Amino acid sequence: MTEKILEVKDLEFSFDTYAGEVHAIRGVSFHINRSESLAIVGESGCGKSVTVQSIMRLVPSPPGRLKGGKIFYFGKDITNYSDRQMEKLRGKEMSMIFQDPMTSLNPTMRIGRQISEGIKKHEKISPDEARKRSINLLKEVGISDPERNIMRYPHMYSGGMRQRVMIAIALACNPKILFADEPTTSLDVTTQAQILEVMNHLKQEFEMAIVLITHNLGIVARFAERISVMYAGKIVETGKTNDIFYDPRHPYTWGLLNSVPAVGKKRTEKLPTIKGTPPDLFMPPKGCAFYDRCEYRMKVCKENDPPERMIGEGHYASCWLLDERAPGIKPYVVKRHAGESSGKGVM
Ligand code: SF4
């Protein structure tokens, strides 16, 4: 039976700045089950990182402000937990891997101490036990000779090794849910694949839920079981990985898929891009936020925010093209290879 670990309902989060209120998250809802991997994808600035940071209460307030919505952890409402209660959850129950391991690790502390710090904070454990656990964690994430490497400093590690250390730190207290914010961005393709393999292995071994934040759809295809596509502070489409790759229903998802480089594509072929820029979140539009960039836009889209519609089991999208009154448009084709059809469109 699937067990829901985290459920987020209508989350709204803003930043109060001198220039006004930035509506960063505008009603985000999603859930994740035990041993499941969910990817949240979208362009930079769409609110992916703020969503998870606001769940973990990592955004300073002010300027950050939770405006609305509910967060449930194992069915328990943690929305109004105090900072002290959240401190107990962070690290032990939910953990996070940040984008840049070089700036996230303390350059003046040995790796072993950085891993064992979290363990000692949450558990009554002797220094010797904490050291043994740290060595085991380094082994788990694939670092060779952990007894020696535990004594080293971050600058003595390669980029891939530092990211593995970040994973080890995040796993130190066996969290139930791991948020990975662009964990492979600064790594080469081979190391990216190794890190994803480590995360996949750990997910199965510890029955952990993993929320992966990324803009890289190639990574998502290999790693995630479900995908939520985010645009301008909202989730515009969500579904199983196959739904999103083979039966996408939102024009923004189409644009993202089309802009993925593919093996077999002619070198002379220009990679399509999504024209225009996301809307200003100081003044979010009244209707569909994708309106200015959407080649299928209709009159209704400008003034009315599209409601979320169910397409199939677990597959939802918010677009007026899904309305029965919308005009039919040509079947959509995701251009992975020249001439290859791997998706179908609306109507
Ligand atoms: Fe395009 Fe309209 Fe759908 Fe928005 S609601 S994505 S503007 S068709």
Tab-separated table of C-alpha atoms and ligand atoms in Angstrom:
chain	number	residue	atom	x	y	z
A	1	MET	CA	0.000	0.000	0.000
A	2	THR	CA	1.301	3.471	-0.858
A	3	GLU	CA	1.926	5.642	2.139
A	4	LYS	CA	1.709	9.392	1.678
A	5	ILE	CA	4.709	10.995	3.356
A	6	LEU	CA	4.230	14.604	2.377
A	7	GLU	CA	1.203	16.464	1.110
A	8	VAL	CA	1.210	20.126	0.145
A	9	LYS	CA	-2.104	21.869	-0.480
A	10	ASP	CA	-2.510	25.282	-2.159
A	11	LEU	CA	0.809	26.602	-0.905
A	12	GLU	CA	1.255	30.348	-1.343
A	13	PHE	CA	4.532	32.031	-0.558
A	14	SER	CA	5.641	35.616	-1.131
A	15	PHE	CA	8.672	37.814	-0.638
A	16	ASP	CA	8.149	41.296	0.746
A	17	THR	CA	10.694	43.573	-0.914
A	18	TYR	CA	11.164	47.335	-1.108
A	19	ALA	CA	9.795	47.193	-4.644
A	20	GLY	CA	6.662	45.332	-3.535
A	21	GLU	CA	5.402	41.782	-3.008
A	22	VAL	CA	6.850	39.001	-5.178
A	23	HIS	CA	4.235	36.256	-5.497
A	24	ALA	CA	6.767	33.427	-5.786
A	25	ILE	CA	4.440	30.460	-5.114
A	26	ARG	CA	0.809	30.801	-6.175
A	27	GLY	CA	-1.183	27.809	-5.001
A	28	VAL	CA	1.062	24.773	-5.358
A	29	SER	CA	-0.309	21.328	-4.469
A	30	PHE	CA	1.472	17.986	-4.676
A	31	HIS	CA	2.166	14.857	-2.656
A	32	ILE	CA	4.826	12.188	-2.468
A	33	ASN	CA	4.631	8.586	-1.255
A	34	ARG	CA	7.171	6.404	0.511
A	35	SER	CA	9.974	5.127	-1.799
A	36	GLU	CA	8.773	7.376	-4.588
A	37	SER	CA	10.699	9.876	-6.695
A	38	LEU	CA	8.996	13.039	-7.843
A	39	ALA	CA	10.688	15.594	-10.079
A	40	ILE	CA	9.673	19.239	-10.098
A	41	VAL	CA	10.803	20.779	-13.386
A	42	GLY	CA	10.642	24.246	-14.859
A	43	GLU	CA	12.723	27.246	-15.870
A	44	SER	CA	14.906	29.144	-13.409
A	45	GLY	CA	12.808	31.443	-11.258
A	46	CYS	CA	9.576	29.431	-11.589
A	47	GLY	CA	9.529	28.720	-7.848
A	48	LYS	CA	10.852	25.133	-7.657
A	49	SER	CA	13.506	25.810	-5.036
A	50	VAL	CA	11.350	28.237	-3.055
A	51	THR	CA	8.640	25.563	-2.843
A	52	VAL	CA	10.891	23.049	-1.091
A	53	GLN	CA	12.712	25.671	0.951
A	54	SER	CA	9.420	27.006	2.256
A	55	ILE	CA	8.337	23.453	3.174
A	56	MET	CA	11.572	22.983	5.116
A	57	ARG	CA	11.238	26.523	6.518
A	58	LEU	CA	14.639	27.546	5.173
A	59	VAL	CA	13.599	30.933	3.809
A	60	PRO	CA	14.242	33.757	6.295
A	61	SER	CA	11.138	35.618	7.337
A	62	PRO	CA	11.114	38.490	6.485
A	63	PRO	CA	11.426	38.787	3.511
A	64	GLY	CA	9.780	35.355	2.984
A	65	ARG	CA	6.145	34.954	4.064
A	66	LEU	CA	3.885	31.934	3.985
A	67	LYS	CA	0.582	33.370	2.805
A	68	GLY	CA	-1.602	30.326	2.630
A	69	GLY	CA	-1.955	26.608	2.184
A	70	LYS	CA	-1.241	23.548	4.282
A	71	ILE	CA	1.679	21.163	4.641
A	72	PHE	CA	1.051	17.664	5.983
A	73	TYR	CA	3.810	15.286	7.047
A	74	PHE	CA	2.515	11.726	7.530
A	75	GLY	CA	-0.956	13.258	7.721
A	76	LYS	CA	0.017	15.683	10.485
A	77	ASP	CA	-0.408	19.396	9.800
A	78	ILE	CA	3.056	20.958	10.201
A	79	THR	CA	2.181	24.300	8.584
A	80	ASN	CA	2.328	26.218	11.831
A	81	TYR	CA	5.119	24.309	13.523
A	82	SER	CA	7.414	26.524	15.588
A	83	ASP	CA	11.066	26.965	14.568
A	84	ARG	CA	12.021	24.565	17.346
A	85	GLN	CA	9.628	21.875	16.095
A	86	MET	CA	10.916	22.341	12.538
A	87	GLU	CA	14.502	22.020	13.731
A	88	LYS	CA	13.647	18.564	15.022
A	89	LEU	CA	12.178	17.565	11.665
A	90	ARG	CA	14.978	18.981	9.540
A	91	GLY	CA	17.867	16.583	9.125
A	92	LYS	CA	16.145	13.779	10.978
A	93	GLU	CA	12.856	13.444	9.109
A	94	MET	CA	13.428	15.571	6.010
A	95	SER	CA	16.722	16.548	4.516
A	96	MET	CA	18.080	18.517	1.599
A	97	ILE	CA	20.938	18.365	-0.886
A	98	PHE	CA	21.847	21.800	-2.167
A	99	GLN	CA	22.993	22.851	-5.625
A	100	ASP	CA	26.563	23.822	-5.003
A	101	PRO	CA	28.541	21.480	-2.746
A	102	MET	CA	31.552	23.797	-2.600
A	103	THR	CA	29.626	26.617	-0.974
A	104	SER	CA	27.449	24.288	1.115
A	105	LEU	CA	30.375	22.509	2.761
A	106	ASN	CA	32.456	24.250	5.404
A	107	PRO	CA	35.978	24.608	3.927
A	108	THR	CA	37.590	24.752	7.385
A	109	MET	CA	36.125	21.489	8.728
A	110	ARG	CA	37.150	17.943	7.968
A	111	ILE	CA	34.584	15.928	6.019
A	112	GLY	CA	34.086	13.460	8.878
A	113	ARG	CA	33.142	16.189	11.314
A	114	GLN	CA	30.686	17.731	8.858
A	115	ILE	CA	28.889	14.393	8.462
A	116	SER	CA	28.845	13.481	12.152
A	117	GLU	CA	27.618	16.928	13.289
A	118	GLY	CA	24.032	16.200	12.231
A	119	ILE	CA	24.078	12.724	13.778
A	120	LYS	CA	25.291	14.086	17.124
A	121	LYS	CA	22.657	16.838	17.034
A	122	HIS	CA	19.730	14.453	16.632
A	123	GLU	CA	20.913	11.317	18.426
A	124	LYS	CA	22.591	10.506	21.699
A	125	ILE	CA	25.668	8.860	20.294
A	126	SER	CA	29.341	8.629	21.291
A	127	PRO	CA	31.974	10.360	19.111
A	128	ASP	CA	33.370	6.951	18.184
A	129	GLU	CA	29.952	5.667	17.062
A	130	ALA	CA	29.349	8.870	15.089
A	131	ARG	CA	32.721	8.391	13.352
A	132	LYS	CA	31.847	4.800	12.444
A	133	ARG	CA	28.483	5.909	11.058
A	134	SER	CA	30.189	8.645	9.004
A	135	ILE	CA	32.609	6.109	7.521
A	136	ASN	CA	29.705	3.814	6.608
A	137	LEU	CA	27.834	6.707	5.011
A	138	LEU	CA	30.836	7.581	2.864
A	139	LYS	CA	30.968	3.930	1.808
A	140	GLU	CA	27.233	3.993	0.972
A	141	VAL	CA	27.659	6.960	-1.344
A	142	GLY	CA	30.564	5.284	-3.115
A	143	ILE	CA	33.626	7.031	-1.716
A	144	SER	CA	36.601	4.701	-1.662
A	145	ASP	CA	38.961	4.455	1.302
A	146	PRO	CA	36.481	6.226	3.623
A	147	GLU	CA	38.704	5.837	6.728
A	148	ARG	CA	41.295	8.062	5.081
A	149	ASN	CA	38.930	10.346	3.196
A	150	ILE	CA	36.988	11.224	6.309
A	151	MET	CA	40.021	13.152	7.556
A	152	ARG	CA	40.233	15.327	4.451
A	153	TYR	CA	38.938	18.845	3.793
A	154	PRO	CA	36.406	19.722	1.035
A	155	HIS	CA	39.035	21.343	-1.227
A	156	MET	CA	40.832	17.971	-1.400
A	157	TYR	CA	37.736	16.375	-3.004
A	158	SER	CA	36.628	16.520	-6.640
A	159	GLY	CA	33.225	18.039	-7.544
A	160	GLY	CA	31.586	14.603	-7.772
A	161	MET	CA	33.047	13.506	-4.434
A	162	ARG	CA	31.840	16.686	-2.742
A	163	GLN	CA	28.331	16.066	-4.037
A	164	ARG	CA	28.509	12.509	-2.662
A	165	VAL	CA	29.527	13.987	0.708
A	166	MET	CA	26.493	16.289	0.552
A	167	ILE	CA	24.312	13.224	0.022
A	168	ALA	CA	26.021	11.467	2.942
A	169	ILE	CA	25.332	14.492	5.184
A	170	ALA	CA	21.704	14.594	4.059
A	171	LEU	CA	21.311	10.874	4.806
A	172	ALA	CA	23.117	10.930	8.144
A	173	CYS	CA	19.942	10.547	10.223
A	174	ASN	CA	17.986	8.327	7.790
A	175	PRO	CA	15.424	10.940	6.693
A	176	LYS	CA	12.070	9.789	5.289
A	177	ILE	CA	12.128	12.424	2.598
A	178	LEU	CA	15.033	13.935	0.707
A	179	PHE	CA	14.817	17.150	-1.303
A	180	ALA	CA	17.536	17.316	-3.949
A	181	ASP	CA	17.842	20.799	-5.429
A	182	GLU	CA	19.676	20.535	-8.768
A	183	PRO	CA	22.086	17.995	-7.230
A	184	THR	CA	24.012	17.394	-10.441
A	185	THR	CA	24.072	20.833	-12.076
A	186	SER	CA	27.797	21.510	-11.764
A	187	LEU	CA	28.889	17.957	-12.600
A	188	ASP	CA	29.980	16.332	-15.843
A	189	VAL	CA	27.605	13.868	-17.502
A	190	THR	CA	29.353	10.711	-16.231
A	191	THR	CA	29.411	11.961	-12.644
A	192	GLN	CA	25.766	13.060	-12.991
A	193	ALA	CA	24.819	9.494	-13.904
A	194	GLN	CA	26.805	8.092	-10.956
A	195	ILE	CA	25.176	10.487	-8.480
A	196	LEU	CA	21.706	9.600	-9.766
A	197	GLU	CA	22.537	5.933	-9.439
A	198	VAL	CA	23.644	6.462	-5.826
A	199	MET	CA	20.387	8.333	-5.072
A	200	ASN	CA	18.299	5.630	-6.704
A	201	HIS	CA	20.053	2.898	-4.778
A	202	LEU	CA	19.609	4.758	-1.478
A	203	LYS	CA	15.947	5.426	-2.200
A	204	GLN	CA	15.310	1.710	-2.523
A	205	GLU	CA	17.517	0.698	0.381
A	206	PHE	CA	16.100	3.194	2.881
A	207	GLU	CA	12.567	3.443	1.399
A	208	MET	CA	13.061	7.150	1.144
A	209	ALA	CA	10.930	9.568	-0.868
A	210	ILE	CA	12.980	11.873	-3.087
A	211	VAL	CA	11.846	15.203	-4.510
A	212	LEU	CA	14.228	16.176	-7.289
A	213	ILE	CA	14.308	19.812	-8.378
A	214	THR	CA	15.755	20.308	-11.819
A	215	HIS	CA	15.434	21.977	-15.202
A	216	ASN	CA	17.112	19.011	-16.896
A	217	LEU	CA	14.506	16.746	-18.481
A	218	GLY	CA	17.151	14.195	-19.450
A	219	ILE	CA	17.872	13.547	-15.780
A	220	VAL	CA	14.190	13.391	-14.970
A	221	ALA	CA	13.504	10.720	-17.601
A	222	ARG	CA	15.991	8.382	-15.971
A	223	PHE	CA	15.253	9.111	-12.366
A	224	ALA	CA	11.694	10.179	-11.573
A	225	GLU	CA	8.509	8.122	-11.367
A	226	ARG	CA	6.294	11.205	-11.421
A	227	ILE	CA	6.834	14.733	-12.723
A	228	SER	CA	5.299	18.087	-11.843
A	229	VAL	CA	5.902	20.866	-14.351
A	230	MET	CA	6.041	24.300	-12.771
A	231	TYR	CA	5.596	27.680	-14.400
A	232	ALA	CA	5.437	31.132	-12.792
A	233	GLY	CA	4.818	29.810	-9.279
A	234	LYS	CA	2.216	27.192	-10.239
A	235	ILE	CA	2.187	23.540	-11.204
A	236	VAL	CA	0.734	23.482	-14.710
A	237	GLU	CA	0.949	19.751	-15.393
A	238	THR	CA	1.603	16.700	-13.277
A	239	GLY	CA	1.653	13.013	-14.079
A	240	LYS	CA	3.630	9.808	-14.302
A	241	THR	CA	6.908	10.176	-16.185
A	242	ASN	CA	5.462	8.378	-19.209
A	243	ASP	CA	2.411	10.686	-19.206
A	244	ILE	CA	4.626	13.740	-19.328
A	245	PHE	CA	7.011	12.386	-21.953
A	246	TYR	CA	4.542	10.576	-24.201
A	247	ASP	CA	1.213	12.300	-23.634
A	248	PRO	CA	1.969	15.868	-22.520
A	249	ARG	CA	-1.052	18.186	-22.490
A	250	HIS	CA	0.216	21.634	-21.582
A	251	PRO	CA	1.855	23.902	-24.196
A	252	TYR	CA	4.604	24.772	-21.707
A	253	THR	CA	5.427	21.062	-21.266
A	254	TRP	CA	5.519	20.752	-25.066
A	255	GLY	CA	7.963	23.642	-25.231
A	256	LEU	CA	10.206	22.126	-22.562
A	257	LEU	CA	10.241	18.723	-24.256
A	258	ASN	CA	10.978	20.219	-27.637
A	259	SER	CA	13.949	22.135	-26.311
A	260	VAL	CA	15.735	18.967	-25.107
A	261	PRO	CA	18.741	18.092	-27.301
A	262	ALA	CA	18.370	14.583	-28.699
A	263	VAL	CA	20.657	11.909	-30.057
A	264	GLY	CA	20.074	11.603	-33.769
A	265	LYS	CA	19.140	15.226	-34.251
A	266	LYS	CA	20.979	16.770	-37.195
A	267	ARG	CA	23.755	19.095	-36.092
A	268	THR	CA	22.439	21.742	-38.432
A	269	GLU	CA	18.949	21.541	-36.906
A	270	LYS	CA	18.218	24.496	-34.640
A	271	LEU	CA	17.082	23.566	-31.131
A	272	PRO	CA	13.618	25.095	-30.564
A	273	THR	CA	13.281	27.472	-27.625
A	274	ILE	CA	10.273	28.889	-25.800
A	275	LYS	CA	10.116	32.465	-26.987
A	276	GLY	CA	9.628	35.325	-24.550
A	277	THR	CA	10.178	35.469	-20.809
A	278	PRO	CA	8.135	34.416	-17.775
A	279	PRO	CA	5.746	37.025	-16.332
A	280	ASP	CA	6.708	39.518	-13.684
A	281	LEU	CA	5.736	37.951	-10.361
A	282	PHE	CA	5.414	41.387	-8.764
A	283	MET	CA	2.231	41.598	-10.809
A	284	PRO	CA	1.147	38.083	-11.815
A	285	PRO	CA	-1.293	38.025	-14.724
A	286	LYS	CA	-4.987	37.525	-14.099
A	287	GLY	CA	-5.386	34.736	-16.639
A	288	CYS	CA	-2.971	32.032	-17.771
A	289	ALA	CA	0.599	32.989	-16.861
A	290	PHE	CA	1.887	31.374	-20.082
A	291	TYR	CA	-0.395	33.531	-22.259
A	292	ASP	CA	2.266	35.853	-23.731
A	293	ARG	CA	4.464	32.934	-24.833
A	294	CYS	CA	1.805	30.464	-25.919
A	295	GLU	CA	1.237	29.946	-29.631
A	296	TYR	CA	-2.160	28.303	-28.944
A	297	ARG	CA	-3.557	31.109	-26.755
A	298	MET	CA	-7.215	32.003	-26.992
A	299	LYS	CA	-9.282	34.937	-25.837
A	300	VAL	CA	-10.407	33.108	-22.701
A	301	CYS	CA	-6.806	32.527	-21.577
A	302	LYS	CA	-5.999	36.223	-21.063
A	303	GLU	CA	-8.595	36.932	-18.405
A	304	ASN	CA	-9.272	33.527	-16.844
A	305	ASP	CA	-6.837	31.278	-15.070
A	306	PRO	CA	-7.368	27.755	-16.474
A	307	PRO	CA	-8.704	25.235	-13.953
A	308	GLU	CA	-6.891	21.959	-13.356
A	309	ARG	CA	-8.395	19.061	-15.291
A	310	MET	CA	-7.877	15.353	-14.900
A	311	ILE	CA	-6.642	13.638	-18.050
A	312	GLY	CA	-6.053	10.169	-16.662
A	313	GLU	CA	-5.133	8.495	-13.403
A	314	GLY	CA	-2.723	10.866	-11.659
A	315	HIS	CA	-2.362	13.007	-14.790
A	316	TYR	CA	-3.581	16.614	-14.490
A	317	ALA	CA	-3.015	19.804	-16.474
A	318	SER	CA	-4.262	23.388	-16.346
A	319	CYS	CA	-4.952	24.656	-19.848
A	320	TRP	CA	-8.034	25.955	-21.649
A	321	LEU	CA	-7.204	23.695	-24.604
A	322	LEU	CA	-8.517	20.838	-22.463
A	323	ASP	CA	-11.951	22.421	-22.299
A	324	GLU	CA	-14.511	20.627	-24.458
A	325	ARG	CA	-15.409	23.962	-26.096
A	326	ALA	CA	-11.811	24.648	-27.192
A	327	PRO	CA	-11.099	24.476	-30.916
A	328	GLY	CA	-9.291	21.326	-32.028
A	329	ILE	CA	-5.608	21.774	-32.719
A	330	LYS	CA	-3.284	19.585	-34.725
A	331	PRO	CA	-1.901	16.595	-32.834
A	332	TYR	CA	1.204	17.617	-31.063
A	333	VAL	CA	4.531	15.935	-31.830
A	334	VAL	CA	7.472	16.027	-29.496
A	335	LYS	CA	10.454	16.415	-31.809
A	336	ARG	CA	13.001	14.130	-30.190
A	337	HIS	CA	14.609	13.018	-33.462
A	338	ALA	CA	14.042	14.494	-36.862
A	339	GLY	CA	10.882	12.824	-38.130
A	340	GLU	CA	10.240	10.778	-34.989
A	341	SER	CA	6.906	11.065	-33.262
A	342	SER	CA	6.928	10.348	-29.568
A	343	GLY	CA	3.988	12.211	-28.186
A	344	LYS	CA	0.459	13.130	-29.002
A	345	GLY	CA	-1.363	16.309	-28.440
A	346	VAL	CA	-4.736	17.596	-27.536
A	347	MET	CA	-7.721	16.888	-29.773
B	1	SF4	FE1	-1.890	28.531	-23.844
B	1	SF4	FE2	-4.335	29.232	-23.119
B	1	SF4	FE3	-3.395	26.861	-22.423
B	1	SF4	FE4	-2.460	29.075	-21.292
B	1	SF4	S1	-4.525	28.276	-21.123
B	1	SF4	S2	-1.263	27.378	-22.033
B	1	SF4	S3	-2.503	30.487	-22.995
B	1	SF4	S4	-3.773	27.598	-24.491
